[in-house]
PDB file of C-alpha atoms in Angstrom:
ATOM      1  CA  UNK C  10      31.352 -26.014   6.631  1.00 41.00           C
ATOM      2  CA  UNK C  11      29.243 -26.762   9.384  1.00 45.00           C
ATOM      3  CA  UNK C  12      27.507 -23.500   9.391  1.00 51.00           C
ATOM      4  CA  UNK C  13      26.914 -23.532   5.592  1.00 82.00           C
ATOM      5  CA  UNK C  14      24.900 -27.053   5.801  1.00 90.00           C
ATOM      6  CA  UNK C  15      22.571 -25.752   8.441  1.00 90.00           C
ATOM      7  CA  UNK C  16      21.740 -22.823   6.579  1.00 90.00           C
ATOM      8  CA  UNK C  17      21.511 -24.529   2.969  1.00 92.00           C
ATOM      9  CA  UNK C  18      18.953 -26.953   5.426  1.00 94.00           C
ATOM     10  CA  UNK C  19      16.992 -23.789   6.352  1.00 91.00           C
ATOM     11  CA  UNK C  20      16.853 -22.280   2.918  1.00 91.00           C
ATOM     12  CA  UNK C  21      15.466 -25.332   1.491  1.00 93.00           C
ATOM     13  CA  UNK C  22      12.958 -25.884   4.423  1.00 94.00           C
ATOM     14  CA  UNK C  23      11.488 -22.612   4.240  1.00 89.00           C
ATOM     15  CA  UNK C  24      11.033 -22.127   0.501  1.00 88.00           C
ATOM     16  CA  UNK C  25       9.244 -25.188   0.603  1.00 91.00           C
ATOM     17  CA  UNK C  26       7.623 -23.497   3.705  1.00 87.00           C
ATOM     18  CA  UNK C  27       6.682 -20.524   1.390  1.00 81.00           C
ATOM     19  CA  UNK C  28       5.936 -22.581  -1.659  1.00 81.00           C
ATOM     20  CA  UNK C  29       3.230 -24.693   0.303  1.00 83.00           C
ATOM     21  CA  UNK C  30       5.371 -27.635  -0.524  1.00 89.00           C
ATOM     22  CA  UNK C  31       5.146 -28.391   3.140  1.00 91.00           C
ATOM     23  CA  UNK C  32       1.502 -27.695   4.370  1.00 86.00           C
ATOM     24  CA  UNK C  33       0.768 -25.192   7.139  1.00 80.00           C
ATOM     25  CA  UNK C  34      -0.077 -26.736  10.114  1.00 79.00           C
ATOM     26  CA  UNK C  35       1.564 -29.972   9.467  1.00 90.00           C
ATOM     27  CA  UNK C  36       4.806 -31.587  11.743  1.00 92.00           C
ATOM     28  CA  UNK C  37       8.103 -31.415  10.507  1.00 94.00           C
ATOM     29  CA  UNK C  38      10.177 -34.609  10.721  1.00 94.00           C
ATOM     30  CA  UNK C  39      11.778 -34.807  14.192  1.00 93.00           C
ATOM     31  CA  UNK C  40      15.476 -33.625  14.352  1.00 92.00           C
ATOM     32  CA  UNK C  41      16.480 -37.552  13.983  1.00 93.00           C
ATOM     33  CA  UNK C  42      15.009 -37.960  10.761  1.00 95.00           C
ATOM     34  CA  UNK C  43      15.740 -34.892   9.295  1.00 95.00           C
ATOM     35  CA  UNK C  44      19.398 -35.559  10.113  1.00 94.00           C
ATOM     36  CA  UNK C  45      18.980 -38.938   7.910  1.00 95.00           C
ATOM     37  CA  UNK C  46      17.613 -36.941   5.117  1.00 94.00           C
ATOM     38  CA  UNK C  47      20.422 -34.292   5.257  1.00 94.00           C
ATOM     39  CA  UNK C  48      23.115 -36.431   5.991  1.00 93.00           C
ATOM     40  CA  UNK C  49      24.175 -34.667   8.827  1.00 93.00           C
ATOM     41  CA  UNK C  50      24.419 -34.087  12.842  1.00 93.00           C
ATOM     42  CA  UNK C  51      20.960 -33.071  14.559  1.00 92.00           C
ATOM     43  CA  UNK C  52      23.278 -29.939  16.079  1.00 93.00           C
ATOM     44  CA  UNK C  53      23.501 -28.367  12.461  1.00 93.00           C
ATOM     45  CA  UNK C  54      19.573 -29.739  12.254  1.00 94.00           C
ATOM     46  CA  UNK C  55      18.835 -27.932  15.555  1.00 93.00           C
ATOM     47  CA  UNK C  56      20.292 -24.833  14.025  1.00 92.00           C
ATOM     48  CA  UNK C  57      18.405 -24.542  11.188  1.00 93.00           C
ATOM     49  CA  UNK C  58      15.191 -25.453  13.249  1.00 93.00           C
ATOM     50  CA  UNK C  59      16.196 -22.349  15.803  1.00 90.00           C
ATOM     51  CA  UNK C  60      16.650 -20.048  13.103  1.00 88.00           C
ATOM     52  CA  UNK C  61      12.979 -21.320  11.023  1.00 89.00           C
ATOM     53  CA  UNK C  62      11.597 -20.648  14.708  1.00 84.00           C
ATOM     54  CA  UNK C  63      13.117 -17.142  14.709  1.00 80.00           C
ATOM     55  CA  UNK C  64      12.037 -16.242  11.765  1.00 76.00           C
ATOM     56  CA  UNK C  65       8.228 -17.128  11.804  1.00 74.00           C
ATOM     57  CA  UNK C  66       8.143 -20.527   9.950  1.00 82.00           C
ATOM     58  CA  UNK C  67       7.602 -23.391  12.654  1.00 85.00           C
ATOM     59  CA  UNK C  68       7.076 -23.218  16.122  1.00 81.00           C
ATOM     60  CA  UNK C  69       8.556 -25.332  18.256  1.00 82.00           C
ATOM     61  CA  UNK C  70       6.631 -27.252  20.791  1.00 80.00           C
ATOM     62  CA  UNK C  71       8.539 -28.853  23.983  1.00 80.00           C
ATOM     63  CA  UNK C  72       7.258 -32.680  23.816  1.00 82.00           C
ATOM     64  CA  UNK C  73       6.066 -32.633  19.839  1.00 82.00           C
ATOM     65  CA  UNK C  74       8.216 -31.092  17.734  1.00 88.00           C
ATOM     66  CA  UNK C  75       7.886 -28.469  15.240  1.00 90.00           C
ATOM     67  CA  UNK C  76       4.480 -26.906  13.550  1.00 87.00           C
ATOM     68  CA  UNK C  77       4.793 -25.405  10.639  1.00 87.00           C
ATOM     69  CA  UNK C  78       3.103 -22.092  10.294  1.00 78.00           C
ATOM     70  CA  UNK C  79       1.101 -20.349   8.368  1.00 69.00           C
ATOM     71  CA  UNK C  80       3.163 -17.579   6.048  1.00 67.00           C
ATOM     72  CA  UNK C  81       0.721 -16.667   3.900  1.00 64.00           C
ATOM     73  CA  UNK C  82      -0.101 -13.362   4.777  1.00 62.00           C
ATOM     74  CA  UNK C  83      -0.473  -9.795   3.382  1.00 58.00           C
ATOM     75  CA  UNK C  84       2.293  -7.216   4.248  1.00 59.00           C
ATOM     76  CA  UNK C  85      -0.196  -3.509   5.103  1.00 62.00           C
ATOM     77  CA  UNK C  86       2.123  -0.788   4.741  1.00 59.00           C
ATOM     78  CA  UNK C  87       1.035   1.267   7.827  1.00 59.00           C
ATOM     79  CA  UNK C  88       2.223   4.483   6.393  1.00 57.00           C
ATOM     80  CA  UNK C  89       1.222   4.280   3.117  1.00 58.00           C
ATOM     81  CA  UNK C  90      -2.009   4.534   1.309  1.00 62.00           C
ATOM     82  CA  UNK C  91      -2.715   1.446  -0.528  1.00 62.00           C
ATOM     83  CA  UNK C  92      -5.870  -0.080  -2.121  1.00 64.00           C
ATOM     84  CA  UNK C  93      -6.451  -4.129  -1.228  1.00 67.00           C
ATOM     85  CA  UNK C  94      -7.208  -4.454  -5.172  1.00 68.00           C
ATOM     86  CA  UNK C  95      -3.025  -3.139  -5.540  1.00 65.00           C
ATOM     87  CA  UNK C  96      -1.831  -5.150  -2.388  1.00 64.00           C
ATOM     88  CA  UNK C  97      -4.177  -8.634  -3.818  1.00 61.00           C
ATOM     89  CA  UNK C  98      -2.641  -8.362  -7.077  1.00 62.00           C
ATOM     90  CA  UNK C  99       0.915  -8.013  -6.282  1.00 61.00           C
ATOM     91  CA  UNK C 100       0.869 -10.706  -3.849  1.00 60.00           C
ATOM     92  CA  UNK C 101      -0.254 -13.317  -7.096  1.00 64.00           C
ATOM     93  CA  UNK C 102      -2.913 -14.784  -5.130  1.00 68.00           C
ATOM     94  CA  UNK C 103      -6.379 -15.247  -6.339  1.00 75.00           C
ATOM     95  CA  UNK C 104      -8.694 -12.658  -4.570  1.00 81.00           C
ATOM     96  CA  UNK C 105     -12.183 -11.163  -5.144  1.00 90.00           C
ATOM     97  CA  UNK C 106     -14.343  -8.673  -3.404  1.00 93.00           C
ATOM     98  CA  UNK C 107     -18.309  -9.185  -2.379  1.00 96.00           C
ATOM     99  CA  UNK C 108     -20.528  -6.019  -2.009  1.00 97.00           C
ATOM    100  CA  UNK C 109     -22.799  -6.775   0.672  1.00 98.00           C
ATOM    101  CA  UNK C 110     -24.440  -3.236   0.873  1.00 98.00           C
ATOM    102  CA  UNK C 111     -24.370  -0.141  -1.049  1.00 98.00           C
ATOM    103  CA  UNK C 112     -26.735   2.496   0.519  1.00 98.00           C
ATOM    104  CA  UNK C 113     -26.726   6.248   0.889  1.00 97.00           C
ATOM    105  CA  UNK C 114     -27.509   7.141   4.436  1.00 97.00           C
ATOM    106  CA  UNK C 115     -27.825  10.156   7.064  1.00 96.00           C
ATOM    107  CA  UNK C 116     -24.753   9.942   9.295  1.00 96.00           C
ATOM    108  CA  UNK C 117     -25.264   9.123  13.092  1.00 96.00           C
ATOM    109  CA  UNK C 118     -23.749  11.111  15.722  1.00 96.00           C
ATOM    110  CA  UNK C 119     -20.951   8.735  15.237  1.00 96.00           C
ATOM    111  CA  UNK C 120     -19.924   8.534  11.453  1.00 96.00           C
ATOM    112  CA  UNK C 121     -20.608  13.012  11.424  1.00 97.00           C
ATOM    113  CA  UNK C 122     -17.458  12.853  13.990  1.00 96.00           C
ATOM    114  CA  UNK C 123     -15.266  10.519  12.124  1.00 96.00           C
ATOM    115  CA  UNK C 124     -16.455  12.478   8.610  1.00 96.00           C
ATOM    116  CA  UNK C 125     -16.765  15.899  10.593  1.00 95.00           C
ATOM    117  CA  UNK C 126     -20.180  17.196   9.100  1.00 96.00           C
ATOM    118  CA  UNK C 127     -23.678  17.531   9.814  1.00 93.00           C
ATOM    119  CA  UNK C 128     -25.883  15.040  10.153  1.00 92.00           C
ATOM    120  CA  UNK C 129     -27.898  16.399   6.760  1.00 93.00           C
ATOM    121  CA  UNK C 130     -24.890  15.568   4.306  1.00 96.00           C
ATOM    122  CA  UNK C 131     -25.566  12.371   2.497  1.00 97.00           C
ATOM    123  CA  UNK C 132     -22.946   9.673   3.142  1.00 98.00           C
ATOM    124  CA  UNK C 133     -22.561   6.195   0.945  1.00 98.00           C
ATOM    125  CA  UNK C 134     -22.131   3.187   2.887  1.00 98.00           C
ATOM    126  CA  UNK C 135     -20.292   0.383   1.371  1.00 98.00           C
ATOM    127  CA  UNK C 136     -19.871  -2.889   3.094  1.00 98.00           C
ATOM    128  CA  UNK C 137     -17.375  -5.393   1.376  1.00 97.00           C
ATOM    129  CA  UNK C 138     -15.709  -8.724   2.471  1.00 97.00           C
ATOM    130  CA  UNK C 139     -12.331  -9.285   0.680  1.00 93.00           C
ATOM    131  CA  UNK C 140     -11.854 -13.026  -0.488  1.00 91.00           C
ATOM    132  CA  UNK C 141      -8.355 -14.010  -0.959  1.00 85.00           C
ATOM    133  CA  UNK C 142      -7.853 -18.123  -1.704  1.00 83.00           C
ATOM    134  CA  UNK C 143     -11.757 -18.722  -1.423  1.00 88.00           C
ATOM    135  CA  UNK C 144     -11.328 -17.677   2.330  1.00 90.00           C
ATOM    136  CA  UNK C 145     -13.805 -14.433   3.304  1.00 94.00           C
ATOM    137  CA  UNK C 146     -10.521 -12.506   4.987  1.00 91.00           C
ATOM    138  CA  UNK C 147     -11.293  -8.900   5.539  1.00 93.00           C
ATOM    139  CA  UNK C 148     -14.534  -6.793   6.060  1.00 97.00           C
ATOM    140  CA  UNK C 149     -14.477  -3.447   4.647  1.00 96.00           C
ATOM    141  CA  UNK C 150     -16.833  -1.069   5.899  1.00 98.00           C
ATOM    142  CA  UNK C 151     -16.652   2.448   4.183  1.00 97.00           C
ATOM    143  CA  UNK C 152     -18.065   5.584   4.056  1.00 98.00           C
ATOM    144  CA  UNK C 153     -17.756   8.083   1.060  1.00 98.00           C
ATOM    145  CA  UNK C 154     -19.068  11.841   1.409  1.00 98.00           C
ATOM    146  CA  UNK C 155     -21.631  11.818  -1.142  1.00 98.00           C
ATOM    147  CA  UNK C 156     -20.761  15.889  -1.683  1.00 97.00           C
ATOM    148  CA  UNK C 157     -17.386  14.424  -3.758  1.00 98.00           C
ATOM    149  CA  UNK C 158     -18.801  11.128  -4.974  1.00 98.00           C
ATOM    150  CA  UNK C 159     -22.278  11.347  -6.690  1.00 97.00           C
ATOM    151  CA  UNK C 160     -22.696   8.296  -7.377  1.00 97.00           C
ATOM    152  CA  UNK C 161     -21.272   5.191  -7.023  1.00 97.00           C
ATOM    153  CA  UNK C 162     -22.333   1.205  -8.397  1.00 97.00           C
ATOM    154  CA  UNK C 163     -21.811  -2.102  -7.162  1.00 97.00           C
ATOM    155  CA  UNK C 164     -19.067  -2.793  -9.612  1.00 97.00           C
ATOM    156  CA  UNK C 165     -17.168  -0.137  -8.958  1.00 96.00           C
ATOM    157  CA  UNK C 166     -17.262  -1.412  -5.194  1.00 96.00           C
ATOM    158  CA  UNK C 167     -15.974  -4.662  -6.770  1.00 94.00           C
ATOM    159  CA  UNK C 168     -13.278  -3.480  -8.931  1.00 91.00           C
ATOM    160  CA  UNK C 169     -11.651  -0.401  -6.874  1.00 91.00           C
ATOM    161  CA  UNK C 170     -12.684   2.537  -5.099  1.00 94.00           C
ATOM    162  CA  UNK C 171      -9.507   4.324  -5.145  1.00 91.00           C
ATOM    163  CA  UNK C 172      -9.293   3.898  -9.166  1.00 91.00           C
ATOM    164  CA  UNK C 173     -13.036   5.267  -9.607  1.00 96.00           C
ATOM    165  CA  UNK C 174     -11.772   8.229  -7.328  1.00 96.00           C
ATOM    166  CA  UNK C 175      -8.678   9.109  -8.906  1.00 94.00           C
ATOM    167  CA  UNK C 176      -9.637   8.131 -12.847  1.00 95.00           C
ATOM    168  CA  UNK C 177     -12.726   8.554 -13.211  1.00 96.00           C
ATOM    169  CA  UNK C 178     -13.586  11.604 -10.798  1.00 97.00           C
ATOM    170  CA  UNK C 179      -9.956  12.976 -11.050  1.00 96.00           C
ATOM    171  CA  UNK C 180      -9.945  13.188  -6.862  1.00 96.00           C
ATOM    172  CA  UNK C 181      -6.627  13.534  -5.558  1.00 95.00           C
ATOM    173  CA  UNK C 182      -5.834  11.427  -2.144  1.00 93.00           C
ATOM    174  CA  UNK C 183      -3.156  12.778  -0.473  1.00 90.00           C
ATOM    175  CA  UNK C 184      -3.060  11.438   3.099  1.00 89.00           C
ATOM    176  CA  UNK C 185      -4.845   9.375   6.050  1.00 89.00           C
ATOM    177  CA  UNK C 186      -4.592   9.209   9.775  1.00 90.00           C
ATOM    178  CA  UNK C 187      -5.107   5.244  11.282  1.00 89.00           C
ATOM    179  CA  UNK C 188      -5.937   3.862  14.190  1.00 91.00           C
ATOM    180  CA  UNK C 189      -4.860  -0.086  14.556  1.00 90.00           C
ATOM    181  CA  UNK C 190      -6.221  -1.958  17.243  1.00 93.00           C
ATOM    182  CA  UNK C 191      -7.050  -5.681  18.046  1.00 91.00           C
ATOM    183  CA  UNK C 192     -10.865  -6.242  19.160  1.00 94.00           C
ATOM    184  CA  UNK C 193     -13.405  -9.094  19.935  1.00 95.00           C
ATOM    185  CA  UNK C 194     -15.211 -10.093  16.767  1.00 96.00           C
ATOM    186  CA  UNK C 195     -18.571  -8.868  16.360  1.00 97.00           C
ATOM    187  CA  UNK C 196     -21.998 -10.519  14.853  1.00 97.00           C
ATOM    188  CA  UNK C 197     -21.247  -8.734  11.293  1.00 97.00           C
ATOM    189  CA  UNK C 198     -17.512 -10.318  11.422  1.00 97.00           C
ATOM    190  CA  UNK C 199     -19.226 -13.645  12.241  1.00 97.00           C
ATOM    191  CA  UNK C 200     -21.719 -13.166   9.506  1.00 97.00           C
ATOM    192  CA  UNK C 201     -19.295 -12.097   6.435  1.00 97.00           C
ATOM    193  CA  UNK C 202     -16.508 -13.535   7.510  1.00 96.00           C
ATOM    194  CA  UNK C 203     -14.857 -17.173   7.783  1.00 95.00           C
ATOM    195  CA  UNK C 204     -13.697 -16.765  10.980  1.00 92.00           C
ATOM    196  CA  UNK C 205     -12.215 -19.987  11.882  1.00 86.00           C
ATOM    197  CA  UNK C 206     -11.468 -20.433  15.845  1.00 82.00           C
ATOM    198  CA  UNK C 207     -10.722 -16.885  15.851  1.00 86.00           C
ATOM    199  CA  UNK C 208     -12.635 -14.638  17.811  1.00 90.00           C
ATOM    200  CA  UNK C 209     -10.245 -11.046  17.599  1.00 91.00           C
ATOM    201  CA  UNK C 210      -9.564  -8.909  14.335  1.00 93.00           C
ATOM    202  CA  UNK C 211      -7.443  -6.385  13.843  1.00 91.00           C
ATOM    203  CA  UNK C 212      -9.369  -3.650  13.224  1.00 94.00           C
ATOM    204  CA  UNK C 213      -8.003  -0.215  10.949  1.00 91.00           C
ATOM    205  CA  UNK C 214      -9.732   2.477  10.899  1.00 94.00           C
ATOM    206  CA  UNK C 215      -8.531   5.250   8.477  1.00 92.00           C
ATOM    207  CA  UNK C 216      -9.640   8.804   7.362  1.00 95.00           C
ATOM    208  CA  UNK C 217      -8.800   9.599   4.198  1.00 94.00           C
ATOM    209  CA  UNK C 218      -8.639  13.353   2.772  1.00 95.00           C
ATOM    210  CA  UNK C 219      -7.693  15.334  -0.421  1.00 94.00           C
ATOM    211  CA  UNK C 220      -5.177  17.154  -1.165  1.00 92.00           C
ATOM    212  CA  UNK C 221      -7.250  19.983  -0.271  1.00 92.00           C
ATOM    213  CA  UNK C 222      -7.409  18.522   3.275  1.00 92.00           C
ATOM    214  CA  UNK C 223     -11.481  18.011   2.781  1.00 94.00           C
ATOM    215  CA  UNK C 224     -12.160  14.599   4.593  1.00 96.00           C
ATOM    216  CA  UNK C 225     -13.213  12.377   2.029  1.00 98.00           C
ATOM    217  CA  UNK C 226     -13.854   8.618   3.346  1.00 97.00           C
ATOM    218  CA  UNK C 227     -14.215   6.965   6.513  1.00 98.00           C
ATOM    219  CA  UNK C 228     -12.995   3.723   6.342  1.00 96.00           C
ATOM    220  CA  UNK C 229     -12.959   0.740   8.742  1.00 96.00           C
ATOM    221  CA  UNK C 230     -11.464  -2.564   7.680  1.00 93.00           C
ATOM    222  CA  UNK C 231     -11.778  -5.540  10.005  1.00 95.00           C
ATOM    223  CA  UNK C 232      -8.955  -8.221   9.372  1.00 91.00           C
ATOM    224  CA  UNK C 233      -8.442 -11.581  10.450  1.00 90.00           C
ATOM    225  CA  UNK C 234      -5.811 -11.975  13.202  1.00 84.00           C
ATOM    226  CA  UNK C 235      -4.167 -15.351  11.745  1.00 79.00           C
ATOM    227  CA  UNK C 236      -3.767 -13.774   7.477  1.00 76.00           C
ATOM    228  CA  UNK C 237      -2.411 -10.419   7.647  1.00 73.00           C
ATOM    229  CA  UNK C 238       0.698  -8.184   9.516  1.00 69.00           C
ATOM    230  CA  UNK C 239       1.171  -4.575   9.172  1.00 70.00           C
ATOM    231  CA  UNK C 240       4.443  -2.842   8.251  1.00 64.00           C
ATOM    232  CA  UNK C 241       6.388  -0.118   8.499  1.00 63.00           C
ATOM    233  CA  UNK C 242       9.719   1.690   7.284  1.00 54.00           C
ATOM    234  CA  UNK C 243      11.106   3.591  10.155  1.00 58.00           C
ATOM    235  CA  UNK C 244      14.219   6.243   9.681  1.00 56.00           C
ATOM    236  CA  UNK C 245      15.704   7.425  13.065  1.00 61.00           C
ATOM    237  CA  UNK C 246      15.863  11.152  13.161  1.00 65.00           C
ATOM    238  CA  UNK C 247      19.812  12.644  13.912  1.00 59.00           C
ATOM    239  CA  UNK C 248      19.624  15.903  15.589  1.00 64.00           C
TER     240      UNK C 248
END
């Protein structure tokens, strides 16, 4: 019975966790109290504590007690190829995008590497922040080969990319390569984004092609550490 109560005490503490019935950041009740409001021993409370600790909902902190954490965060797929617009509105939150630029430029030595062409091919540049709760949460920096996209207008950029490509130009995307990798904020995350205490983002950069294999985009999108983890499905190969 024991073992029951504590986890009926953690399924109640984290869906208010998850709910935002108990605020992120906040102090849970020490292991005392909460054993008053249970009606039980503070071993079956230290249980449930352990296993809100283990599972990303408090952290426990040797003099204080327990912090709750912040949950609200987007799940990336890693190996898929999903548009923020699809991820935002699955995830029931309120979200909008903000086109900051929308330019056609001559590549650098740089972006003709990532896009391998010449430096004469026309690229768009569109750079986005990604608003999700009224907090500015990603920076989207992308570049389109002008050669597949013709033309392209700020509220397209705010609606969907992906949906322009596929609906209204009838591209098909079939697959990107990604690079994931945690660097020191720059002046542009600073500028477009709220960046809190933070001073790290995790940065993905993606190529995108056709099903033709022709590179299409080049896309790097500059998250903030504390809102977002990436995910994967893994199958171990028998042999």
């Amino acid at each position: 019975m024991r073992e029951n109560k504590y986890m009926l005490i953690y399924n109640e503490l984290a869906d208010k966790i998850q709910k935002g019935k108990i605020e992120s950041n906040s102090m849970l009740p020490s292991e005392y109290i909460l054993a008053e409001q249970f009606s039980t021993s503070r071993e079956t409370i230290r249980k449930a504590l352990n296993l809100l600790s283990q599972n990303g909902y408090i952290q426990k902190i040797k003099g204080k007690g327990s912090v709750v954490l912040d949950v609200k965060k987007f799940d990336f797929p890693v190996s898929g190829l999903v548009s923020f617009r699809e991820i935002a509105e699955s995830s029931g939150k309120a979200w909008r995008t903000n086109v900051h630029e929308l330019v056609l430029v001559k590549p650098d030595e740089t972006l003709c590497q990532h896009l391998k062409i010449s430096g004469k091919e026309e690229v768009w540049q569109v750079i986005r922040s990604r608003e999700v709760d009224q907090e500015n949460i990603i920076l989207d920096k992308d570049y389109i080969r002008r050669k597949f996209v013709p033309t392209i207008t700020k509220d397209i950029c705010e609606v969907s990319l992906y949906q322009y490509f596929e609906k209204n130009l009838g591209l098909v995307i079939s697959f990107a390569k990604k690079e994931i990798t945690v660097e020191e904020a720059t002046e542009e995350d600073y500028k477009y984004l709220d960046m809190k205490e933070y001073n790290h983002v995790v940065v993905v950069r993606n190529q995108v092609y056709l099903d033709d294999t022709s590179l299409l985009q080049y896309t790097e999108s500059r998250h903030r550490l504390d809102k977002f983890r990436f995910v994967d499905f893994a199958r171990r190969e028998h042999r």
